């Protein structure tokens, strides 16, 4: 995990480039083609830039978000009003003025270069109120300014919530990381040796459904999680369980089904009851397509709006959440303070 303990200008420049590339899943929009790669992803950061995967700015961040259905929902009729959420958070003193100035300078110097219609950035440090800043547009048509309270799709940050729910089961003694969920593997004719740990850490060998770009066709229609998994398993295994590492969104669909079975409730209700409600994440939700989200920031790829191109069921447990930077600040602080899972569980969580 890359955590910006002491933000400086070079680090911030890198962060801003990542923010711009993440598009609708983080700051609502992007015009640049995202590079591809592979690698592991970690959870958020307790002391750094929050509101995106910027604390884990590795190649997998770009690969995952460029290939997964990040900008998903049903088409909304008519113009969208400016419904950015008012944000007032007082958790302590503000960041030092010199640091704030350096942050603004980095944003101003790099925002135009990365060609993102809009970004929203938060910096959080223990004992300080979050520093929030927005630039550009949340929507080009109609023209709506990006705001620090804008709701955005957070893509694979969703996985930190899923992994935390799994680790809570482990803490309660209801699940063993090194056991194989036989019923689930049998349902999809997967290798019976695959463990929960391997699903979490992308060592299962299960094919990543977004690596088959033909998913763009069926993804325009709603699908059950089982249908997405079946689409992936048509390709067979990438390698034997534990024999390698390959980032796979399909792993987190499997974990989503595992969680629904263990908690005996739909995933969106599980996340509300376990995390959103207790932590006060009032502007976070798992997008289902059944409920419209007015004012949701729009996403763009090479200048083309893609916000409503795919159905959100093709992101689900792998990347289907909507949130705000302030909610993500609260989430990161809770995650790294031991409020979500114990410090011991977090230390032993798959990475």
Short mmCIF file of C-alpha atoms in Angstrom, two decimals:
data_model
loop_
_atom_site.label_atom_id
_atom_site.label_comp_id
_atom_site.label_asym_id
_atom_site.label_seq_id
_atom_site.Cartn_x
_atom_site.Cartn_y
_atom_site.Cartn_z
CA UNK A 1 0.00 0.00 0.00
CA UNK A 2 1.27 3.43 -0.94
CA UNK A 3 0.22 5.94 1.71
CA UNK A 4 1.16 9.59 1.33
CA UNK A 5 2.37 10.28 4.85
CA UNK A 6 3.90 13.64 3.93
CA UNK A 7 2.30 14.98 0.78
CA UNK A 8 4.72 16.89 -1.42
CA UNK A 9 4.34 18.40 -4.85
CA UNK A 10 5.75 15.49 -6.91
CA UNK A 11 3.50 13.05 -5.07
CA UNK A 12 0.51 15.29 -5.56
CA UNK A 13 1.22 15.59 -9.27
CA UNK A 14 1.18 11.81 -9.52
CA UNK A 15 -2.02 11.67 -7.48
CA UNK A 16 -3.75 14.17 -9.72
CA UNK A 17 -2.83 12.18 -12.80
CA UNK A 18 -4.38 9.09 -11.24
CA UNK A 19 -7.48 11.03 -10.26
CA UNK A 20 -7.96 12.21 -13.79
CA UNK A 21 -7.59 8.73 -15.22
CA UNK A 22 -10.05 7.17 -12.80
CA UNK A 23 -12.99 8.99 -14.38
CA UNK A 24 -16.53 8.60 -13.17
CA UNK A 25 -15.57 6.14 -10.47
CA UNK A 26 -13.70 8.81 -8.53
CA UNK A 27 -14.12 12.35 -9.62
CA UNK A 28 -16.86 11.91 -12.17
CA UNK A 29 -15.16 12.29 -15.49
CA UNK A 30 -12.18 11.69 -17.74
CA UNK A 31 -11.19 12.21 -21.33
CA UNK A 32 -7.86 10.38 -21.52
CA UNK A 33 -7.54 6.76 -22.55
CA UNK A 34 -6.55 4.80 -19.47
CA UNK A 35 -3.42 2.67 -19.61
CA UNK A 36 -3.63 -1.00 -18.81
CA UNK A 37 -1.63 -3.21 -16.50
CA UNK A 38 -1.98 -5.66 -13.69
CA UNK A 39 -1.14 -5.96 -10.04
CA UNK A 40 -2.64 -5.97 -6.57
CA UNK A 41 -4.89 -3.36 -5.06
CA UNK A 42 -5.05 -2.37 -1.41
CA UNK A 43 -7.58 -0.64 0.75
CA UNK A 44 -7.72 3.09 1.39
CA UNK A 45 -5.40 5.28 3.38
CA UNK A 46 -5.65 6.81 6.82
CA UNK A 47 -3.23 9.63 6.13
CA UNK A 48 -3.17 10.75 2.56
CA UNK A 49 -5.30 11.50 -0.43
CA UNK A 50 -8.74 9.96 -0.08
CA UNK A 51 -11.75 9.88 -2.37
CA UNK A 52 -10.26 7.58 -4.97
CA UNK A 53 -7.79 4.74 -5.36
CA UNK A 54 -5.02 7.33 -5.37
CA UNK A 55 -3.30 5.78 -2.40
CA UNK A 56 -2.78 2.64 -4.44
CA UNK A 57 -1.74 4.19 -7.72
CA UNK A 58 -0.41 1.06 -9.32
CA UNK A 59 -1.02 -0.38 -12.76
CA UNK A 60 -3.93 -2.51 -11.58
CA UNK A 61 -5.83 0.63 -10.65
CA UNK A 62 -5.79 1.74 -14.27
CA UNK A 63 -6.39 -1.73 -15.69
CA UNK A 64 -9.29 -2.48 -13.39
CA UNK A 65 -11.06 0.79 -13.85
CA UNK A 66 -10.48 1.00 -17.57
CA UNK A 67 -12.04 -2.40 -18.09
CA UNK A 68 -14.79 -2.67 -15.50
CA UNK A 69 -18.25 -1.21 -15.87
CA UNK A 70 -17.59 1.85 -13.72
CA UNK A 71 -20.07 4.22 -15.33
CA UNK A 72 -23.21 2.21 -14.91
CA UNK A 73 -26.89 3.09 -14.41
CA UNK A 74 -30.15 3.41 -16.27
CA UNK A 75 -30.74 6.50 -18.40
CA UNK A 76 -32.29 9.43 -16.55
CA UNK A 77 -34.84 11.50 -18.40
CA UNK A 78 -34.31 15.21 -18.90
CA UNK A 79 -31.71 17.60 -17.53
CA UNK A 80 -30.21 16.82 -14.15
CA UNK A 81 -30.32 19.52 -11.48
CA UNK A 82 -27.30 20.51 -9.44
CA UNK A 83 -27.86 18.32 -6.41
CA UNK A 84 -24.37 18.27 -4.94
CA UNK A 85 -24.50 17.59 -1.23
CA UNK A 86 -23.63 20.35 1.22
CA UNK A 87 -20.57 19.34 3.21
CA UNK A 88 -19.73 20.58 6.69
CA UNK A 89 -17.34 18.41 8.66
CA UNK A 90 -15.44 19.56 11.72
CA UNK A 91 -13.12 16.87 13.03
CA UNK A 92 -10.44 19.24 14.27
CA UNK A 93 -8.22 22.04 13.02
CA UNK A 94 -7.68 22.69 9.34
CA UNK A 95 -4.53 21.62 7.54
CA UNK A 96 -1.61 24.03 7.63
CA UNK A 97 -2.09 26.94 5.21
CA UNK A 98 1.21 26.20 3.47
CA UNK A 99 0.10 22.62 2.77
CA UNK A 100 -3.25 23.84 1.49
CA UNK A 101 -1.46 26.26 -0.82
CA UNK A 102 0.80 23.49 -2.13
CA UNK A 103 -2.21 21.28 -2.78
CA UNK A 104 -4.04 24.01 -4.70
CA UNK A 105 -0.89 24.78 -6.68
CA UNK A 106 -0.55 21.13 -7.69
CA UNK A 107 -4.18 20.99 -8.76
CA UNK A 108 -3.97 24.22 -10.74
CA UNK A 109 -0.75 23.16 -12.48
CA UNK A 110 -1.99 19.74 -13.50
CA UNK A 111 -5.75 19.88 -13.94
CA UNK A 112 -5.68 21.11 -17.54
CA UNK A 113 -2.84 18.75 -18.49
CA UNK A 114 -4.78 15.62 -17.55
CA UNK A 115 -7.78 16.69 -19.64
CA UNK A 116 -10.37 15.64 -17.06
CA UNK A 117 -13.67 17.54 -17.21
CA UNK A 118 -13.78 17.46 -13.42
CA UNK A 119 -12.07 16.21 -10.29
CA UNK A 120 -12.85 16.24 -6.60
CA UNK A 121 -10.07 15.67 -4.10
CA UNK A 122 -9.90 15.16 -0.35
CA UNK A 123 -6.90 15.04 1.95
CA UNK A 124 -7.41 13.60 5.39
CA UNK A 125 -5.04 13.36 8.34
CA UNK A 126 -5.84 12.04 11.81
CA UNK A 127 -6.99 14.84 14.10
CA UNK A 128 -7.66 17.28 11.26
CA UNK A 129 -10.78 18.16 9.34
CA UNK A 130 -10.66 16.86 5.74
CA UNK A 131 -9.37 19.29 3.13
CA UNK A 132 -11.71 19.26 0.14
CA UNK A 133 -11.32 20.80 -3.28
CA UNK A 134 -13.18 20.48 -6.59
CA UNK A 135 -12.36 21.61 -10.11
CA UNK A 136 -14.16 21.54 -13.43
CA UNK A 137 -17.52 20.04 -14.26
CA UNK A 138 -19.63 17.26 -12.86
CA UNK A 139 -21.60 17.29 -16.10
CA UNK A 140 -20.93 18.87 -19.48
CA UNK A 141 -24.51 18.77 -20.72
CA UNK A 142 -26.18 20.30 -18.87
CA UNK A 143 -23.21 22.23 -17.52
CA UNK A 144 -22.92 21.55 -13.79
CA UNK A 145 -19.89 22.45 -11.69
CA UNK A 146 -18.11 19.76 -9.77
CA UNK A 147 -18.57 20.24 -6.02
CA UNK A 148 -16.86 18.71 -3.00
CA UNK A 149 -20.18 17.05 -2.14
CA UNK A 150 -20.74 15.53 -5.57
CA UNK A 151 -21.67 11.87 -5.57
CA UNK A 152 -19.39 9.82 -7.80
CA UNK A 153 -18.92 6.20 -8.73
CA UNK A 154 -16.01 4.86 -6.71
CA UNK A 155 -15.24 1.75 -8.78
CA UNK A 156 -12.93 -0.72 -7.09
CA UNK A 157 -12.88 1.11 -3.78
CA UNK A 158 -16.06 -0.96 -3.42
CA UNK A 159 -13.77 -3.96 -2.93
CA UNK A 160 -12.51 -2.54 0.38
CA UNK A 161 -16.08 -2.76 1.71
CA UNK A 162 -16.52 -6.30 0.40
CA UNK A 163 -13.19 -7.47 1.85
CA UNK A 164 -14.04 -5.86 5.21
CA UNK A 165 -17.38 -7.68 5.34
CA UNK A 166 -15.54 -10.94 4.66
CA UNK A 167 -13.01 -10.21 7.41
CA UNK A 168 -15.84 -9.54 9.86
CA UNK A 169 -17.06 -13.08 9.21
CA UNK A 170 -13.54 -14.32 9.90
CA UNK A 171 -13.41 -12.35 13.17
CA UNK A 172 -16.73 -13.84 14.25
CA UNK A 173 -15.47 -17.34 13.60
CA UNK A 174 -18.01 -17.89 10.84
CA UNK A 175 -15.45 -18.20 8.05
CA UNK A 176 -11.91 -19.46 7.56
CA UNK A 177 -9.79 -17.64 4.99
CA UNK A 178 -8.16 -20.89 3.97
CA UNK A 179 -11.32 -22.90 3.50
CA UNK A 180 -12.88 -23.58 0.12
CA UNK A 181 -16.53 -22.50 -0.23
CA UNK A 182 -17.52 -25.78 -1.83
CA UNK A 183 -21.18 -25.00 -2.53
CA UNK A 184 -20.24 -21.81 -4.35
CA UNK A 185 -17.44 -23.37 -6.37
CA UNK A 186 -19.61 -26.34 -7.31
CA UNK A 187 -22.39 -24.06 -8.54
CA UNK A 188 -20.08 -22.60 -11.18
CA UNK A 189 -17.96 -25.71 -11.79
CA UNK A 190 -14.84 -23.99 -10.44
CA UNK A 191 -11.72 -25.64 -9.01
CA UNK A 192 -12.64 -27.05 -5.60
CA UNK A 193 -9.24 -26.02 -4.21
CA UNK A 194 -9.94 -22.27 -4.46
CA UNK A 195 -9.96 -20.63 -1.03
CA UNK A 196 -11.56 -17.47 0.28
CA UNK A 197 -8.09 -15.98 0.74
CA UNK A 198 -7.28 -16.61 -2.92
CA UNK A 199 -10.50 -14.91 -4.03
CA UNK A 200 -9.67 -11.86 -1.91
CA UNK A 201 -6.07 -11.62 -3.10
CA UNK A 202 -6.66 -12.45 -6.80
CA UNK A 203 -4.77 -15.74 -6.65
CA UNK A 204 -7.73 -17.97 -7.53
CA UNK A 205 -7.03 -18.23 -11.26
CA UNK A 206 -10.67 -17.36 -12.04
CA UNK A 207 -10.93 -15.46 -15.33
CA UNK A 208 -11.63 -11.72 -15.08
CA UNK A 209 -14.87 -11.14 -16.96
CA UNK A 210 -13.86 -7.62 -18.02
CA UNK A 211 -10.82 -9.04 -19.82
CA UNK A 212 -13.24 -10.28 -22.46
CA UNK A 213 -14.21 -7.00 -24.06
CA UNK A 214 -17.28 -8.59 -25.62
CA UNK A 215 -18.88 -8.13 -22.18
CA UNK A 216 -19.72 -4.61 -23.38
CA UNK A 217 -22.59 -6.09 -25.39
CA UNK A 218 -24.47 -8.03 -22.70
CA UNK A 219 -23.54 -5.41 -20.08
CA UNK A 220 -26.07 -3.03 -21.59
CA UNK A 221 -28.77 -5.18 -20.00
CA UNK A 222 -29.30 -6.09 -16.35
CA UNK A 223 -27.79 -9.39 -15.24
CA UNK A 224 -27.84 -11.51 -12.12
CA UNK A 225 -24.46 -12.01 -10.41
CA UNK A 226 -24.57 -15.66 -11.42
CA UNK A 227 -24.89 -14.66 -15.09
CA UNK A 228 -21.79 -12.45 -14.88
CA UNK A 229 -19.84 -15.28 -13.25
CA UNK A 230 -21.02 -17.74 -15.90
CA UNK A 231 -19.87 -15.30 -18.59
CA UNK A 232 -16.40 -15.39 -17.00
CA UNK A 233 -16.20 -19.14 -16.46
CA UNK A 234 -16.76 -19.81 -20.17
CA UNK A 235 -13.05 -18.99 -20.50
CA UNK A 236 -11.77 -21.54 -18.04
CA UNK A 237 -9.07 -20.97 -15.43
CA UNK A 238 -6.10 -18.67 -15.99
CA UNK A 239 -3.91 -20.84 -13.73
CA UNK A 240 -4.27 -23.32 -10.89
CA UNK A 241 -5.35 -21.85 -7.52
CA UNK A 242 -2.42 -20.22 -5.75
CA UNK A 243 -0.07 -20.63 -8.72
CA UNK A 244 -0.06 -16.98 -9.71
CA UNK A 245 -1.70 -13.60 -9.45
CA UNK A 246 -4.21 -12.12 -11.89
CA UNK A 247 -6.58 -9.30 -11.02
CA UNK A 248 -10.13 -10.55 -11.43
CA UNK A 249 -13.41 -8.74 -10.85
CA UNK A 250 -15.08 -12.14 -10.98
CA UNK A 251 -13.49 -13.00 -7.63
CA UNK A 252 -15.51 -10.27 -5.97
CA UNK A 253 -18.75 -11.38 -7.59
CA UNK A 254 -18.12 -14.75 -5.98
CA UNK A 255 -17.39 -13.06 -2.65
CA UNK A 256 -20.58 -11.02 -3.01
CA UNK A 257 -22.62 -14.21 -3.31
CA UNK A 258 -20.71 -15.71 -0.39
CA UNK A 259 -21.58 -12.67 1.74
CA UNK A 260 -25.25 -12.71 0.79
CA UNK A 261 -25.44 -16.35 1.85
CA UNK A 262 -23.54 -15.81 5.11
CA UNK A 263 -25.41 -12.66 6.16
CA UNK A 264 -28.73 -13.85 4.70
CA UNK A 265 -29.56 -10.51 3.09
CA UNK A 266 -29.01 -8.73 -0.23
CA UNK A 267 -25.59 -7.15 -0.61
CA UNK A 268 -26.94 -3.59 -0.69
CA UNK A 269 -28.72 -4.16 2.65
CA UNK A 270 -25.66 -5.85 4.14
CA UNK A 271 -23.47 -2.86 3.32
CA UNK A 272 -26.05 -0.46 4.76
CA UNK A 273 -26.41 -2.41 8.00
CA UNK A 274 -22.73 -3.19 8.50
CA UNK A 275 -21.08 0.01 7.31
CA UNK A 276 -23.12 2.90 5.92
CA UNK A 277 -25.48 3.22 8.88
CA UNK A 278 -23.08 2.60 11.78
CA UNK A 279 -20.36 4.82 10.28
CA UNK A 280 -22.69 7.61 9.16
CA UNK A 281 -21.89 7.16 5.47
CA UNK A 282 -25.14 8.85 4.50
CA UNK A 283 -24.29 9.45 0.85
CA UNK A 284 -22.98 5.98 0.01
CA UNK A 285 -24.89 3.20 -1.71
CA UNK A 286 -24.52 0.17 -3.92
CA UNK A 287 -26.03 1.11 -7.26
CA UNK A 288 -28.62 -1.36 -8.50
CA UNK A 289 -30.27 0.52 -11.36
CA UNK A 290 -33.60 0.24 -9.57
CA UNK A 291 -33.27 3.67 -7.93
CA UNK A 292 -32.22 6.79 -9.80
CA UNK A 293 -29.43 8.88 -8.29
CA UNK A 294 -30.18 12.51 -9.24
CA UNK A 295 -27.13 14.67 -9.74
CA UNK A 296 -24.73 11.74 -10.05
CA UNK A 297 -21.50 12.94 -11.64
CA UNK A 298 -21.08 11.86 -15.24
CA UNK A 299 -18.19 9.95 -16.75
CA UNK A 300 -16.47 10.43 -20.09
CA UNK A 301 -14.06 8.35 -22.16
CA UNK A 302 -12.17 10.11 -24.96
CA UNK A 303 -14.73 12.90 -24.80
CA UNK A 304 -17.74 10.58 -25.08
CA UNK A 305 -20.16 10.38 -22.17
CA UNK A 306 -20.34 6.79 -20.94
CA UNK A 307 -22.24 7.27 -17.68
CA UNK A 308 -25.30 5.35 -18.78
CA UNK A 309 -23.72 2.98 -21.27
CA UNK A 310 -23.82 -0.10 -19.04
CA UNK A 311 -26.16 -1.54 -16.44
CA UNK A 312 -24.82 -1.29 -12.85
CA UNK A 313 -25.38 -5.00 -12.29
CA UNK A 314 -22.15 -5.49 -14.27
CA UNK A 315 -20.17 -3.75 -11.50
CA UNK A 316 -21.94 -4.91 -8.32
CA UNK A 317 -19.54 -6.27 -5.67
CA UNK A 318 -16.54 -5.60 -7.90
CA UNK A 319 -17.11 -1.86 -8.24
CA UNK A 320 -20.75 -0.78 -8.05
CA UNK A 321 -20.74 1.73 -5.20
CA UNK A 322 -21.50 5.45 -5.28
CA UNK A 323 -20.13 7.75 -2.59
CA UNK A 324 -18.65 11.17 -1.81
CA UNK A 325 -15.14 12.18 -0.83
CA UNK A 326 -16.31 13.00 2.69
CA UNK A 327 -17.87 9.58 3.15
CA UNK A 328 -14.66 8.01 1.84
CA UNK A 329 -12.60 10.06 4.30
CA UNK A 330 -14.80 8.71 7.10
CA UNK A 331 -14.46 5.19 5.72
CA UNK A 332 -10.68 5.33 5.47
CA UNK A 333 -10.31 6.74 8.97
CA UNK A 334 -12.64 4.07 10.39
CA UNK A 335 -10.91 1.30 8.46
CA UNK A 336 -7.45 2.24 9.68
CA UNK A 337 -8.46 3.04 13.25
CA UNK A 338 -9.79 -0.44 13.94
CA UNK A 339 -13.44 0.59 13.91
CA UNK A 340 -14.33 -1.56 10.88
CA UNK A 341 -12.26 -4.65 11.66
CA UNK A 342 -9.62 -5.18 14.32
CA UNK A 343 -6.06 -4.07 13.75
CA UNK A 344 -5.03 -7.73 13.85
CA UNK A 345 -7.55 -8.65 11.14
CA UNK A 346 -6.45 -5.78 8.98
CA UNK A 347 -2.80 -6.74 9.44
CA UNK A 348 -3.56 -10.28 8.28
CA UNK A 349 -5.98 -9.33 5.54
CA UNK A 350 -5.02 -10.51 2.06
CA UNK A 351 -3.34 -7.76 0.02
#
